[in-house]
Amino acid sequence: MEYMNTDQKSLRLTTDLSQSLALANKLASEVSSPQLIELVGDLGGGKTTFTKAFGKALGVEKTITSPTFNIHRSYEYGRANRLEHFDLYRLTDDEIVQNELSEKLADPNTIVVVEWAGNFSQILKNDRLVIEFRFVDENNREIVISATGAKSQAILERLR
Ligand SMILES: Nc1ncnc2c1ncn2[C@@H]1O[C@H](COP(=O)(O)OP(=O)(O)O)[C@@H](O)[C@H]1O
Ligand SMILES: [Mg+2]
């Protein structure tokens, strides 16, 4: 993995597919619930691919599939933990979605991963990791990870 630029609160790297998957594995070994991870970037950037590898590394046994048209999907891992995978693509401010998201964010045993949080960003918790996927070429992405809040910043430090 090539580290292009780092500062206190963000980490920027260029990854091929295997390195994106390795990063997801590494992140899974560093996070603990509750944690919010927001995934940003264009269609095909690698958000769902990342989530699948991340969930598998957490210990999710079911196959993780894109929640598009389902708002979110829930997966169990470990003893009593859950991964909640939201995909809010094209959803506008909607009370049902808001409530669903708020409920999952309040659960201490849950890691919440949100793709396309855009319209709902005002209800996302302050302490969060934001992972942005930028298209470089067919096989490579620039990934920028930033952290807000003490817990997320500590995780980011451990990814360096
Ligand atoms: N460096 C890379 N990192 C992540 N995905 C990559 C990379 N190179 C190619 N890909 C491919 O890009 C696609 C990303 O799709 P997906 O994860 O569904 O994107 P999104 O959820 O952001 O729309 C997958 O087919 C994946 O195999
Ligand atoms: Mg996706």
GROMACS .gro file of C-alpha atoms and ligand atoms in nm:
model
  188
    1MET     CA    1   0.000   0.000   0.000
    2GLU     CA    2   0.141   0.334  -0.092
    3TYR     CA    3   0.100   0.609   0.163
    4MET     CA    4   0.070   0.927  -0.036
    5ASN     CA    5   0.000   1.180   0.228
    6THR     CA    6  -0.086   1.161   0.592
    7ASP     CA    7  -0.183   1.411   0.851
    8GLN     CA    8  -0.334   1.395   1.196
    9LYS     CA    9  -0.687   1.322   1.095
   10SER     CA   10  -0.678   1.157   0.760
   11LEU     CA   11  -0.500   0.881   0.579
   12ARG     CA   12  -0.471   0.862   0.203
   13LEU     CA   13  -0.361   0.557   0.012
   14THR     CA   14  -0.377   0.402  -0.331
   15THR     CA   15  -0.497   0.044  -0.339
   16ASP     CA   16  -0.556  -0.229  -0.591
   17LEU     CA   17  -0.838  -0.474  -0.513
   18SER     CA   18  -0.633  -0.702  -0.289
   19GLN     CA   19  -0.507  -0.401  -0.094
   20SER     CA   20  -0.861  -0.268  -0.054
   21LEU     CA   21  -0.958  -0.606   0.090
   22ALA     CA   22  -0.651  -0.608   0.316
   23LEU     CA   23  -0.747  -0.265   0.445
   24ALA     CA   24  -1.099  -0.390   0.523
   25ASN     CA   25  -0.946  -0.680   0.716
   26LYS     CA   26  -0.716  -0.453   0.908
   27LEU     CA   27  -1.000  -0.218   0.995
   28ALA     CA   28  -1.209  -0.511   1.119
   29SER     CA   29  -0.931  -0.608   1.357
   30GLU     CA   30  -0.916  -0.254   1.499
   31VAL     CA   31  -1.282  -0.159   1.546
   32SER     CA   32  -1.523  -0.246   1.822
   33SER     CA   33  -1.892  -0.171   1.860
   34PRO     CA   34  -2.041   0.082   1.873
   35GLN     CA   35  -1.884   0.231   1.563
   36LEU     CA   36  -2.013   0.425   1.267
   37ILE     CA   37  -1.839   0.397   0.933
   38GLU     CA   38  -1.957   0.616   0.648
   39LEU     CA   39  -1.858   0.510   0.297
   40VAL     CA   40  -1.840   0.779   0.033
   41GLY     CA   41  -1.766   0.764  -0.338
   42ASP     CA   42  -1.905   0.702  -0.682
   43LEU     CA   43  -2.091   0.394  -0.796
   44GLY     CA   44  -1.834   0.119  -0.850
   45GLY     CA   45  -1.588   0.282  -0.614
   46GLY     CA   46  -1.566  -0.021  -0.391
   47LYS     CA   47  -1.796   0.055  -0.098
   48THR     CA   48  -1.990  -0.271  -0.105
   49THR     CA   49  -1.678  -0.473  -0.186
   50PHE     CA   50  -1.513  -0.319   0.118
   51THR     CA   51  -1.813  -0.392   0.341
   52LYS     CA   52  -1.823  -0.758   0.235
   53ALA     CA   53  -1.458  -0.810   0.328
   54PHE     CA   54  -1.496  -0.606   0.645
   55GLY     CA   55  -1.797  -0.807   0.762
   56LYS     CA   56  -1.636  -1.138   0.682
   57ALA     CA   57  -1.329  -1.038   0.880
   58LEU     CA   58  -1.549  -0.935   1.174
   59GLY     CA   59  -1.690  -1.287   1.176
   60VAL     CA   60  -2.013  -1.251   0.981
   61GLU     CA   61  -2.091  -1.595   0.841
   62LYS     CA   62  -2.376  -1.506   0.607
   63THR     CA   63  -2.284  -1.372   0.266
   64ILE     CA   64  -2.310  -0.996   0.267
   65THR     CA   65  -2.506  -0.866  -0.028
   66SER     CA   66  -2.576  -0.512  -0.137
   67PRO     CA   67  -2.872  -0.370   0.054
   68THR     CA   68  -2.985  -0.159  -0.241
   69PHE     CA   69  -3.367  -0.143  -0.236
   70ASN     CA   70  -3.370  -0.285   0.118
   71ILE     CA   71  -3.239   0.024   0.302
   72HIS     CA   72  -3.033  -0.195   0.532
   73ARG     CA   73  -2.937  -0.551   0.610
   74SER     CA   74  -2.843  -0.694   0.951
   75TYR     CA   75  -2.574  -0.950   1.017
   76GLU     CA   76  -2.475  -1.120   1.339
   77TYR     CA   77  -2.118  -1.182   1.436
   78GLY     CA   78  -1.943  -1.293   1.753
   79ARG     CA   79  -2.158  -1.348   2.059
   80ALA     CA   80  -2.415  -1.072   2.040
   81ASN     CA   81  -2.286  -0.822   1.792
   82ARG     CA   82  -2.440  -0.695   1.475
   83LEU     CA   83  -2.321  -0.533   1.159
   84GLU     CA   84  -2.587  -0.306   1.010
   85HIS     CA   85  -2.523  -0.228   0.646
   86PHE     CA   86  -2.722   0.065   0.509
   87ASP     CA   87  -2.733   0.176   0.148
   88LEU     CA   88  -2.921   0.504   0.125
   89TYR     CA   89  -2.858   0.565  -0.242
   90ARG     CA   90  -3.120   0.801  -0.383
   91LEU     CA   91  -3.324   0.798  -0.063
   92THR     CA   92  -3.436   1.137   0.046
   93ASP     CA   93  -3.505   1.248   0.398
   94ASP     CA   94  -3.754   0.993   0.514
   95GLU     CA   95  -3.877   0.942   0.869
   96ILE     CA   96  -3.874   0.564   0.854
   97VAL     CA   97  -3.515   0.555   0.737
   98GLN     CA   98  -3.417   0.819   0.993
   99ASN     CA   99  -3.570   0.620   1.276
  100GLU     CA  100  -3.412   0.299   1.158
  101LEU     CA  101  -3.071   0.461   1.136
  102SER     CA  102  -3.104   0.636   1.472
  103GLU     CA  103  -3.206   0.311   1.639
  104LYS     CA  104  -2.906   0.121   1.504
  105LEU     CA  105  -2.669   0.405   1.590
  106ALA     CA  106  -2.788   0.395   1.950
  107ASP     CA  107  -2.720   0.023   1.989
  108PRO     CA  108  -2.390  -0.033   2.172
  109ASN     CA  109  -2.345  -0.378   2.019
  110THR     CA  110  -2.366  -0.259   1.662
  111ILE     CA  111  -2.126  -0.149   1.396
  112VAL     CA  112  -2.311   0.063   1.143
  113VAL     CA  113  -2.179   0.094   0.789
  114VAL     CA  114  -2.357   0.347   0.569
  115GLU     CA  115  -2.318   0.386   0.195
  116TRP     CA  116  -2.455   0.709   0.049
  117ALA     CA  117  -2.531   0.877   0.379
  118GLY     CA  118  -2.565   1.211   0.198
  119ASN     CA  119  -2.923   1.307   0.276
  120PHE     CA  120  -2.903   1.173   0.629
  121SER     CA  121  -2.567   1.305   0.737
  122GLN     CA  122  -2.723   1.535   0.994
  123ILE     CA  123  -2.829   1.242   1.209
  124LEU     CA  124  -2.500   1.055   1.190
  125LYS     CA  125  -2.307   1.056   1.513
  126ASN     CA  126  -2.012   1.282   1.550
  127ASP     CA  127  -1.768   1.002   1.625
  128ARG     CA  128  -1.721   0.828   1.296
  129LEU     CA  129  -1.483   0.708   1.031
  130VAL     CA  130  -1.542   0.833   0.680
  131ILE     CA  131  -1.389   0.628   0.401
  132GLU     CA  132  -1.391   0.782   0.058
  133PHE     CA  133  -1.323   0.579  -0.255
  134ARG     CA  134  -1.193   0.767  -0.555
  135PHE     CA  135  -1.162   0.604  -0.892
  136VAL     CA  136  -0.805   0.605  -1.025
  137ASP     CA  137  -0.843   0.346  -1.300
  138GLU     CA  138  -1.018   0.014  -1.348
  139ASN     CA  139  -0.800  -0.164  -1.092
  140ASN     CA  140  -0.698   0.109  -0.854
  141ARG     CA  141  -0.868   0.336  -0.608
  142GLU     CA  142  -0.751   0.621  -0.394
  143ILE     CA  143  -0.890   0.571  -0.047
  144VAL     CA  144  -0.908   0.859   0.196
  145ILE     CA  145  -0.997   0.774   0.553
  146SER     CA  146  -1.080   1.049   0.794
  147ALA     CA  147  -1.190   1.036   1.153
  148THR     CA  148  -1.402   1.258   1.372
  149GLY     CA  149  -1.411   1.203   1.746
  150ALA     CA  150  -1.163   1.048   1.987
  151LYS     CA  151  -1.251   0.684   1.934
  152SER     CA  152  -1.243   0.699   1.555
  153GLN     CA  153  -0.921   0.900   1.558
  154ALA     CA  154  -0.757   0.635   1.773
  155ILE     CA  155  -0.862   0.367   1.522
  156LEU     CA  156  -0.725   0.574   1.237
  157GLU     CA  157  -0.392   0.599   1.417
  158ARG     CA  158  -0.377   0.221   1.437
  159LEU     CA  159  -0.434   0.190   1.060
  160ARG     CA  160  -0.120   0.386   0.980
  161LIG     N1  161  -0.875  -0.123  -0.603
  161LIG     C1  162  -1.001  -0.164  -0.594
  161LIG     N2  163  -1.068  -0.150  -0.476
  161LIG     C2  164  -1.198  -0.187  -0.467
  161LIG     N3  165  -1.273  -0.238  -0.568
  161LIG     C3  166  -1.211  -0.253  -0.687
  161LIG     C4  167  -1.075  -0.217  -0.704
  161LIG     N4  168  -1.041  -0.243  -0.831
  161LIG     C5  169  -1.148  -0.295  -0.891
  161LIG     N5  170  -1.253  -0.302  -0.806
  161LIG     C6  171  -1.387  -0.349  -0.844
  161LIG     O1  172  -1.475  -0.239  -0.844
  161LIG     C7  173  -1.609  -0.282  -0.813
  161LIG     C8  174  -1.664  -0.202  -0.697
  161LIG     O2  175  -1.800  -0.227  -0.686
  161LIG     P1  176  -1.884  -0.200  -0.553
  161LIG     O3  177  -1.806  -0.245  -0.435
  161LIG     O4  178  -2.018  -0.258  -0.572
  161LIG     O5  179  -1.890  -0.040  -0.554
  161LIG     P2  180  -1.990   0.059  -0.477
  161LIG     O6  181  -2.055  -0.018  -0.366
  161LIG     O7  182  -1.901   0.169  -0.430
  161LIG     O8  183  -2.086   0.107  -0.581
  161LIG     C9  184  -1.600  -0.430  -0.781
  161LIG     O9  185  -1.636  -0.502  -0.894
  161LIG    C10  186  -1.451  -0.449  -0.748
  161LIG    O10  187  -1.406  -0.580  -0.777
  162MG      MG  188  -2.261  -0.027  -0.313
   0.00000   0.00000   0.00000
